[in-house]
Amino acid sequence: MALVKTISKKTEFDGCLKLEKPRLVVFYFSASWCQPCHLMAPKYAELANMPEFVNIEFVTVDVDEAEETDLGVDETDSREWQCVKAFIAYAIHFLFCSFGVVNRVRRPVRKRTEEIADAAGIDAVPTFQIFRGDAQAVSVKRSTDLGVGRIGATVLEEVDPSTSSWVTEAVAHARALLGSRPPPQGVPEAAALLTSILLRVPDLWEELAEDTLVAFGNVAPSGDASGCARSRSGGPAFVPGREDLSARTRRLLLSSLAPVVCQGEDKGSLPASLVSLLCLLGEAEADEGRFLAAFRTLRRAQAMAQKDQAGSDRAEAALQGLRAAALQRWHFQMINDVPRGEQYGRAIASAVLQLSQRPEGRKEGVRALDIGAGTGLLSLMCAGLKGVREVHACEMNDALCSVAQEVIASQKHSCPVTLHPAVSTALKLPKFDLIFCEVFDAGLLGEHALPTILHARKELLKADGLLIPARARIFGQLVEAPLLLERFRVAQSAGVPLKGAYLRNSERYTCETMSVVPHVALTEPVQLVSLDFQEIEYLYSNLGTWIDPPLELHVTKAGAAHALVYWWELDLDAAGECRIHTSPTGGSDSWEQAVKPLTFSIDQALHLHEGDQVHLHLRVQADGLEVLLQDAEGHASSLEAPEPTWPDVELEEEELLRFNDTEHWKVVQSALEHAFHSLPEQLPVQVVDISESLPVALLSPVIHTRASGIVAGVSSKAEKEVMQSLLAHSELPAEVHLLLASPQQVIQAALPAPYPPAKDGPSEETWPAAVLVCEDIVGASGHLRSEALQDLALLWRSLGGQLKSRELRVVPEAISLKLRLIESTELERRTRVVERPGGVDVSEVNALSVTEFLSLEESVLKPKWLSAEVDALTLPLASALPTALAALSARGKDGQPLLRVRLVATAEGKVNGIVVRCLWAKAGLAIEKQADGRLAGILWPNDAVNRAPDLKDLSLA
C-alpha cells in the first residue's frame, strides 16, 4: 500500500525522480502555516492509499523547509502517461473542491527559505506537480487573482456563502483555463473543475453547459450539431499545459456528471446541451472499449432528443460512428455466406450426433463451446440440435456480444446459451464435449487462431472431445503485380520520389480479391503448410521453426516476384466431408486472399525465368507465415530497407492509397497553382498545412517555388522525425515549421498572424498571404472528412473578422459533390443481413448497419447504373462555409431538409445506394480525375419503414 513520503533535501528529491524504473511521482507542495494544506493532508493520504494508485509515489514537500533544487523538466507525449496524469489531476481537483481558498506563499525567516519554491515556480499553496522520471507532466494549483465574473446569481443565493464564494472563484478559474480558443481535445483541468462545481451545484448546468462541453472537447456551441464526432487524434497539445483527456478520465468525469445534471429529465426531452453531454459520455465509453454501455447511453440520448433537431442529429451522428466502430463490414459478408453456414452446420450436427451416441452423451447431453461467437449464429445452430444440453459462447468484442445477446434472446432454442464477453483463454469453465471456433482471417492465422485453438484443445476440451475444425492447409503461388506493392510502401508522392524516409503499411499482409486484381501468376498453386489441430504437441514444438527442406517451386512464366498470394482450406470434421476453402476461383464469399510482399521496391524484386526452380523458405508463427524466396542463383528476397539509417513510419492502408495516387497529386498541384496565381506576385506567401495525416504535400515543388515559409502539424515525434528527414533530402528552399499539434491547433498558431510570431510585433501591413492546405479533406476511400469541415468552419466563425487584414486562400477552394443511383446485389450483401443460414434469423444485426459505404471495388460490386450523374452541390471552403453548412442542415416546418436534389431514373432496377463522388473544385468547376475503380456513397434505407424502390421511369428527390 502506497504511503505519503515527506522530503526536504535535494538528494531525496533527486532519488524520487531517478528511480531504476521511472514511475509516476506526485509532489504535494504545502506549508505548515497554510490552513487549506492542513485540511487537505488527510485526503491526500487517502488518495495515496487508493488501489488505483498502488504503483504511484506520493511525496509531500514543505516549501519553507526544502533545499533548492533544479527541476530541469521536459514534456512527454506518452499516451499511457497522459491517461494516468489526467486521472490523478482529476482526483486532486476533488481535493481542491473540498476546501476553500489558497494562500500566497509568504516568506517567514526560516533556516532554509525561498529555495525549492523558487526553483519549482511555487507561488501559491497548495500546489501539486506530477512527474514521470524527471519529466514534469502537469501542475495543478489555485490562484487568488482570478477576476471573478457574474454567474448564476439566483442559483448561488440558495447555497451557503462559502460554497458561493468557492463556485464563483472556481468558474472564473475554469474559464481562464479555457481561454478564447481552447484546443479541440479539451482542457483536462477545466473539465475536472467544472465537473466538481456541477456535482455540488447541479442547477448551474444551464449557466455552465457551453463551458463544460468545450472543456470536454465539444468545441461547437451546445446547440450546434456540427460539433459532433470530433477527432481526438491530434497528438500532444500544442498549447503548453493543455493535455488531452484520456478516454478513462473522460469517462470517469462524464459518468459522474451526467446522472446529476440529467436528473429528472428522463421523462421528457433533453435540451441539446444535455444530449451533447450524453453523446460525449457514450463516445468516451466506446473509446474505452465499453461498447455495451456506449450503446445504452447513445440510444438514451437519441430517445431524449426527439423534439430537438440539433440534439437528434448529434445523437444520430454519434450512434452512426459507434456502429461503424463496433461491427466491421466483413461480418455481413460472413453471415450472408450460406455455403459457409451450411458447412459449419453440418459439421456441428455430425459431431453432436457422434457424441450423443456415446453412453455419457446419451445420459447427460452434449456441452458445447463456441469460440469467437460473433453474432451468435453458430451457437444458435448448435442450440437447436437434439442432444445438446447447454451451449457456451465467448466473444471479446463487447458490442458484438451485446448484439449476440439480443439475437439469441429473440430466437427459440431447446437449450440455454450462455454468453461470455471475454477471450477464450480467459475462461475458467469445466471442460466441454464439443468446441467449434471460427476465428480465421484471410491469412488463416492473423487473428491468433493457432494459439486460440491449441489452448482450447489443451485446457477447454475433454480428452475424447471433438474440435471443429479438425485441420487446415494453406496454398499459395508467386505473382507479379506492381500495383499490389502500392499497398505496402510509398515510393513517390506529391509528384516527387520520396528520399530520406520509408512510409510503410502497418500490416504484414493485405487482403485482396485476387480475381479482380491485375496480376501474372509466375507459379502454379501449391500446398505450403498443413496444420493438424489434433497434434497439438507437434504444432507447439514447431512454432517459429523454419520448415526443412524448403519448398521447391517451378516457375511457369517469367516475371518479377513481387508477392506471395495465399489462401486456405479447412476440414471441419475429421473425415473431411465438411470443407471450406478461400481460393481465388470458387472459394468462400466471406474471405479474400492474403498478399504478402516479397519486396518493397520494384527495382529490388527477384526476376524469375520460365523453367527456373526456386526455393520458398517457410515458418509458421503464432500469428502468421514468415517467408523468404531464394532464386536459382541463391539470391534472396528482402524486405530490408536499403538505407537502414532512414527513419520509417507505419501508415494505414487509406493513407498509402492516397500517397500513391498520382491522379490525386495532379489535382493537388493544379489547385495549388490556381491559389498562388490568384495572389499578387510581389506578396510573400506562407503555406499553412492542416492535413490530419502526414503532410507530404509540403514536398511539392509547386509550394516551394512561391512559399516563403511553411507551417504544418504532425501528431507524434516519430512523424516529425520522418518529415524532417524527407525535407532534408528533398533540398527544397522554403523554411518549414513542424508543430506537434492537431489541425485546429495549427490554425490557432498560424492565423490570423503568421507563425512564428515576430518579437517586435510586425504590423498587419507586412503580413504575408496565407494559403491554407487541407490535402486529405477527401479520403482515399472516397469520404468527405467531417472533422476537416468542422476545423474550417470553426476558423471562419472564430477568426473571420480578423482575417480581413490578411490575404487567405484555401486549397481546395471548394468541394463538388456528384450523385448517381445504383443497383448492386453485392453491395446489399456486404452491408446488410439478407440470408438466413441454417434457417437462423440474425437480422437484428442490421441495427449496426451503417448508412454509407466506402472504398468498395467497382469490379466487385458490379453496379447497374440507374441514373445519370448529377451535380448535387458545390461546397465553398472559404468564408462562405459556415453559411453553406447552415443551409445544408436547414429544415422546413415539416422537419424535412430544405435542400433537395432530383435524380431521374434512366434504367429499371432496385435502388441499393447512391454513389457519391467528392471532387476538388476551383473557380466553381470540379477538377476531374481518372477513376481509381473504388466507389463510395450512401446506402438506400431498407427496413420496415423504408424499402428500396423499384425504378421504372420516375424521379426521386
PDB file of N, CA, C and O in Angstrom, residues 743-782:
ATOM      1  N   PRO A 743      -4.750  19.742 -36.348  1.00  0.00           N
ATOM      2  CA  PRO A 743      -5.068  20.756 -37.363  1.00  0.00           C
ATOM      3  C   PRO A 743      -5.634  22.041 -36.767  1.00  0.00           C
ATOM      4  O   PRO A 743      -5.256  23.134 -37.178  1.00  0.00           O
ATOM      5  N   GLN A 744      -6.528  21.922 -35.793  1.00  0.00           N
ATOM      6  CA  GLN A 744      -7.116  23.110 -35.197  1.00  0.00           C
ATOM      7  C   GLN A 744      -6.063  23.937 -34.459  1.00  0.00           C
ATOM      8  O   GLN A 744      -6.088  25.171 -34.488  1.00  0.00           O
ATOM      9  N   GLN A 745      -5.113  23.253 -33.832  1.00  0.00           N
ATOM     10  CA  GLN A 745      -4.060  23.965 -33.118  1.00  0.00           C
ATOM     11  C   GLN A 745      -3.094  24.649 -34.083  1.00  0.00           C
ATOM     12  O   GLN A 745      -2.550  25.709 -33.777  1.00  0.00           O
ATOM     13  N   VAL A 746      -2.881  24.049 -35.257  1.00  0.00           N
ATOM     14  CA  VAL A 746      -2.064  24.708 -36.280  1.00  0.00           C
ATOM     15  C   VAL A 746      -2.747  25.991 -36.737  1.00  0.00           C
ATOM     16  O   VAL A 746      -2.101  27.035 -36.906  1.00  0.00           O
ATOM     17  N   ILE A 747      -4.053  25.932 -36.920  1.00  0.00           N
ATOM     18  CA  ILE A 747      -4.806  27.137 -37.299  1.00  0.00           C
ATOM     19  C   ILE A 747      -4.642  28.213 -36.238  1.00  0.00           C
ATOM     20  O   ILE A 747      -4.404  29.389 -36.538  1.00  0.00           O
ATOM     21  N   GLN A 748      -4.768  27.814 -34.974  1.00  0.00           N
ATOM     22  CA  GLN A 748      -4.627  28.784 -33.878  1.00  0.00           C
ATOM     23  C   GLN A 748      -3.243  29.423 -33.865  1.00  0.00           C
ATOM     24  O   GLN A 748      -3.093  30.610 -33.569  1.00  0.00           O
ATOM     25  N   ALA A 749      -2.225  28.623 -34.196  1.00  0.00           N
ATOM     26  CA  ALA A 749      -0.855  29.130 -34.140  1.00  0.00           C
ATOM     27  C   ALA A 749      -0.521  30.048 -35.311  1.00  0.00           C
ATOM     28  O   ALA A 749       0.234  31.010 -35.162  1.00  0.00           O
ATOM     29  N   ALA A 750      -1.076  29.771 -36.498  1.00  0.00           N
ATOM     30  CA  ALA A 750      -0.632  30.458 -37.717  1.00  0.00           C
ATOM     31  C   ALA A 750      -1.616  31.487 -38.243  1.00  0.00           C
ATOM     32  O   ALA A 750      -1.327  32.154 -39.232  1.00  0.00           O
ATOM     33  N   LEU A 751      -2.778  31.614 -37.631  1.00  0.00           N
ATOM     34  CA  LEU A 751      -3.772  32.571 -38.080  1.00  0.00           C
ATOM     35  C   LEU A 751      -4.398  33.267 -36.869  1.00  0.00           C
ATOM     36  O   LEU A 751      -4.571  32.632 -35.831  1.00  0.00           O
ATOM     37  N   PRO A 752      -4.758  34.563 -36.966  1.00  0.00           N
ATOM     38  CA  PRO A 752      -4.631  35.399 -38.167  1.00  0.00           C
ATOM     39  C   PRO A 752      -3.209  35.899 -38.421  1.00  0.00           C
ATOM     40  O   PRO A 752      -2.856  36.224 -39.541  1.00  0.00           O
ATOM     41  N   ALA A 753      -2.371  35.979 -37.356  1.00  0.00           N
ATOM     42  CA  ALA A 753      -0.992  36.447 -37.556  1.00  0.00           C
ATOM     43  C   ALA A 753      -0.125  35.285 -38.025  1.00  0.00           C
ATOM     44  O   ALA A 753      -0.396  34.125 -37.701  1.00  0.00           O
ATOM     45  N   PRO A 754       0.918  35.538 -38.794  1.00  0.00           N
ATOM     46  CA  PRO A 754       1.777  34.447 -39.278  1.00  0.00           C
ATOM     47  C   PRO A 754       2.579  33.815 -38.145  1.00  0.00           C
ATOM     48  O   PRO A 754       2.751  34.390 -37.078  1.00  0.00           O
ATOM     49  N   TYR A 755       3.041  32.590 -38.422  1.00  0.00           N
ATOM     50  CA  TYR A 755       3.877  31.864 -37.467  1.00  0.00           C
ATOM     51  C   TYR A 755       5.290  31.749 -38.056  1.00  0.00           C
ATOM     52  O   TYR A 755       5.440  31.512 -39.262  1.00  0.00           O
ATOM     53  N   PRO A 756       6.350  31.852 -37.232  1.00  0.00           N
ATOM     54  CA  PRO A 756       6.326  32.171 -35.796  1.00  0.00           C
ATOM     55  C   PRO A 756       6.096  33.661 -35.586  1.00  0.00           C
ATOM     56  O   PRO A 756       6.459  34.471 -36.444  1.00  0.00           O
ATOM     57  N   PRO A 757       5.487  34.023 -34.458  1.00  0.00           N
ATOM     58  CA  PRO A 757       5.230  35.453 -34.222  1.00  0.00           C
ATOM     59  C   PRO A 757       6.543  36.214 -34.091  1.00  0.00           C
ATOM     60  O   PRO A 757       7.483  35.746 -33.468  1.00  0.00           O
ATOM     61  N   ALA A 758       6.602  37.372 -34.706  1.00  0.00           N
ATOM     62  CA  ALA A 758       7.814  38.195 -34.643  1.00  0.00           C
ATOM     63  C   ALA A 758       7.943  38.829 -33.260  1.00  0.00           C
ATOM     64  O   ALA A 758       6.953  39.189 -32.626  1.00  0.00           O
ATOM     65  N   LYS A 759       9.157  38.951 -32.790  1.00  0.00           N
ATOM     66  CA  LYS A 759       9.405  39.502 -31.452  1.00  0.00           C
ATOM     67  C   LYS A 759       8.983  40.965 -31.350  1.00  0.00           C
ATOM     68  O   LYS A 759       8.514  41.421 -30.314  1.00  0.00           O
ATOM     69  N   ASP A 760       9.163  41.710 -32.449  1.00  0.00           N
ATOM     70  CA  ASP A 760       8.840  43.139 -32.387  1.00  0.00           C
ATOM     71  C   ASP A 760       7.392  43.422 -32.770  1.00  0.00           C
ATOM     72  O   ASP A 760       6.981  44.578 -32.883  1.00  0.00           O
ATOM     73  N   GLY A 761       6.585  42.328 -33.000  1.00  0.00           N
ATOM     74  CA  GLY A 761       5.166  42.523 -33.303  1.00  0.00           C
ATOM     75  C   GLY A 761       4.948  43.285 -34.587  1.00  0.00           C
ATOM     76  O   GLY A 761       4.616  44.465 -34.557  1.00  0.00           O
ATOM     77  N   PRO A 762       5.160  42.672 -35.773  1.00  0.00           N
ATOM     78  CA  PRO A 762       5.040  43.384 -37.052  1.00  0.00           C
ATOM     79  C   PRO A 762       3.614  43.874 -37.282  1.00  0.00           C
ATOM     80  O   PRO A 762       2.652  43.317 -36.794  1.00  0.00           O
ATOM     81  N   SER A 763       3.509  44.938 -38.041  1.00  0.00           N
ATOM     82  CA  SER A 763       2.199  45.488 -38.363  1.00  0.00           C
ATOM     83  C   SER A 763       1.509  44.582 -39.372  1.00  0.00           C
ATOM     84  O   SER A 763       2.141  43.808 -40.088  1.00  0.00           O
ATOM     85  N   GLU A 764       0.194  44.695 -39.433  1.00  0.00           N
ATOM     86  CA  GLU A 764      -0.584  43.846 -40.328  1.00  0.00           C
ATOM     87  C   GLU A 764      -0.231  44.086 -41.792  1.00  0.00           C
ATOM     88  O   GLU A 764      -0.412  43.205 -42.629  1.00  0.00           O
ATOM     89  N   GLU A 765       0.311  45.272 -42.096  1.00  0.00           N
ATOM     90  CA  GLU A 765       0.656  45.583 -43.490  1.00  0.00           C
ATOM     91  C   GLU A 765       1.778  44.692 -44.011  1.00  0.00           C
ATOM     92  O   GLU A 765       1.912  44.479 -45.216  1.00  0.00           O
ATOM     93  N   THR A 766       2.613  44.154 -43.116  1.00  0.00           N
ATOM     94  CA  THR A 766       3.753  43.334 -43.554  1.00  0.00           C
ATOM     95  C   THR A 766       3.458  41.840 -43.478  1.00  0.00           C
ATOM     96  O   THR A 766       4.325  41.042 -43.764  1.00  0.00           O
ATOM     97  N   TRP A 767       2.247  41.463 -43.091  1.00  0.00           N
ATOM     98  CA  TRP A 767       1.923  40.036 -43.009  1.00  0.00           C
ATOM     99  C   TRP A 767       1.930  39.404 -44.402  1.00  0.00           C
ATOM    100  O   TRP A 767       1.405  39.973 -45.361  1.00  0.00           O
ATOM    101  N   PRO A 768       2.508  38.211 -44.538  1.00  0.00           N
ATOM    102  CA  PRO A 768       2.423  37.512 -45.827  1.00  0.00           C
ATOM    103  C   PRO A 768       1.026  36.958 -46.043  1.00  0.00           C
ATOM    104  O   PRO A 768       0.247  36.786 -45.093  1.00  0.00           O
ATOM    105  N   ALA A 769       0.703  36.681 -47.295  1.00  0.00           N
ATOM    106  CA  ALA A 769      -0.558  35.994 -47.580  1.00  0.00           C
ATOM    107  C   ALA A 769      -0.473  34.571 -47.030  1.00  0.00           C
ATOM    108  O   ALA A 769       0.613  34.047 -46.785  1.00  0.00           O
ATOM    109  N   ALA A 770      -1.630  33.970 -46.817  1.00  0.00           N
ATOM    110  CA  ALA A 770      -1.668  32.598 -46.308  1.00  0.00           C
ATOM    111  C   ALA A 770      -2.417  31.703 -47.286  1.00  0.00           C
ATOM    112  O   ALA A 770      -3.482  32.078 -47.797  1.00  0.00           O
ATOM    113  N   VAL A 771      -1.841  30.536 -47.561  1.00  0.00           N
ATOM    114  CA  VAL A 771      -2.526  29.509 -48.343  1.00  0.00           C
ATOM    115  C   VAL A 771      -2.759  28.323 -47.419  1.00  0.00           C
ATOM    116  O   VAL A 771      -1.813  27.668 -46.984  1.00  0.00           O
ATOM    117  N   LEU A 772      -4.008  28.093 -47.073  1.00  0.00           N
ATOM    118  CA  LEU A 772      -4.388  27.039 -46.138  1.00  0.00           C
ATOM    119  C   LEU A 772      -4.647  25.758 -46.926  1.00  0.00           C
ATOM    120  O   LEU A 772      -5.552  25.711 -47.763  1.00  0.00           O
ATOM    121  N   VAL A 773      -3.852  24.716 -46.668  1.00  0.00           N
ATOM    122  CA  VAL A 773      -3.932  23.470 -47.442  1.00  0.00           C
ATOM    123  C   VAL A 773      -4.520  22.362 -46.570  1.00  0.00           C
ATOM    124  O   VAL A 773      -4.024  22.095 -45.474  1.00  0.00           O
ATOM    125  N   CYS A 774      -5.573  21.743 -47.056  1.00  0.00           N
ATOM    126  CA  CYS A 774      -6.153  20.569 -46.391  1.00  0.00           C
ATOM    127  C   CYS A 774      -6.207  19.456 -47.425  1.00  0.00           C
ATOM    128  O   CYS A 774      -7.251  19.152 -48.005  1.00  0.00           O
ATOM    129  N   GLU A 775      -5.046  18.848 -47.659  1.00  0.00           N
ATOM    130  CA  GLU A 775      -4.869  17.897 -48.768  1.00  0.00           C
ATOM    131  C   GLU A 775      -5.704  16.640 -48.608  1.00  0.00           C
ATOM    132  O   GLU A 775      -6.092  16.006 -49.582  1.00  0.00           O
ATOM    133  N   ASP A 776      -6.008  16.225 -47.364  1.00  0.00           N
ATOM    134  CA  ASP A 776      -6.731  14.971 -47.148  1.00  0.00           C
ATOM    135  C   ASP A 776      -8.195  15.194 -46.791  1.00  0.00           C
ATOM    136  O   ASP A 776      -8.811  14.350 -46.150  1.00  0.00           O
ATOM    137  N   ILE A 777      -8.780  16.321 -47.218  1.00  0.00           N
ATOM    138  CA  ILE A 777     -10.178  16.587 -46.883  1.00  0.00           C
ATOM    139  C   ILE A 777     -11.093  15.544 -47.508  1.00  0.00           C
ATOM    140  O   ILE A 777     -12.147  15.216 -46.968  1.00  0.00           O
ATOM    141  N   VAL A 778     -10.687  14.991 -48.648  1.00  0.00           N
ATOM    142  CA  VAL A 778     -11.383  13.849 -49.238  1.00  0.00           C
ATOM    143  C   VAL A 778     -10.462  12.644 -49.097  1.00  0.00           C
ATOM    144  O   VAL A 778      -9.372  12.617 -49.647  1.00  0.00           O
ATOM    145  N   GLY A 779     -10.884  11.660 -48.326  1.00  0.00           N
ATOM    146  CA  GLY A 779     -10.049  10.486 -48.082  1.00  0.00           C
ATOM    147  C   GLY A 779      -9.941   9.603 -49.308  1.00  0.00           C
ATOM    148  O   GLY A 779     -10.748   9.691 -50.242  1.00  0.00           O
ATOM    149  N   ALA A 780      -8.944   8.718 -49.300  1.00  0.00           N
ATOM    150  CA  ALA A 780      -8.758   7.793 -50.413  1.00  0.00           C
ATOM    151  C   ALA A 780      -9.945   6.855 -50.550  1.00  0.00           C
ATOM    152  O   ALA A 780     -10.217   6.334 -51.624  1.00  0.00           O
ATOM    153  N   SER A 781     -10.676   6.631 -49.458  1.00  0.00           N
ATOM    154  CA  SER A 781     -11.846   5.754 -49.517  1.00  0.00           C
ATOM    155  C   SER A 781     -13.044   6.450 -50.141  1.00  0.00           C
ATOM    156  O   SER A 781     -14.087   5.834 -50.344  1.00  0.00           O
ATOM    157  N   GLY A 782     -12.914   7.766 -50.421  1.00  0.00           N
ATOM    158  CA  GLY A 782     -13.972   8.489 -51.108  1.00  0.00           C
ATOM    159  C   GLY A 782     -14.845   9.337 -50.216  1.00  0.00           C
ATOM    160  O   GLY A 782     -15.746  10.018 -50.702  1.00  0.00           O
TER     161      GLY A 782
END
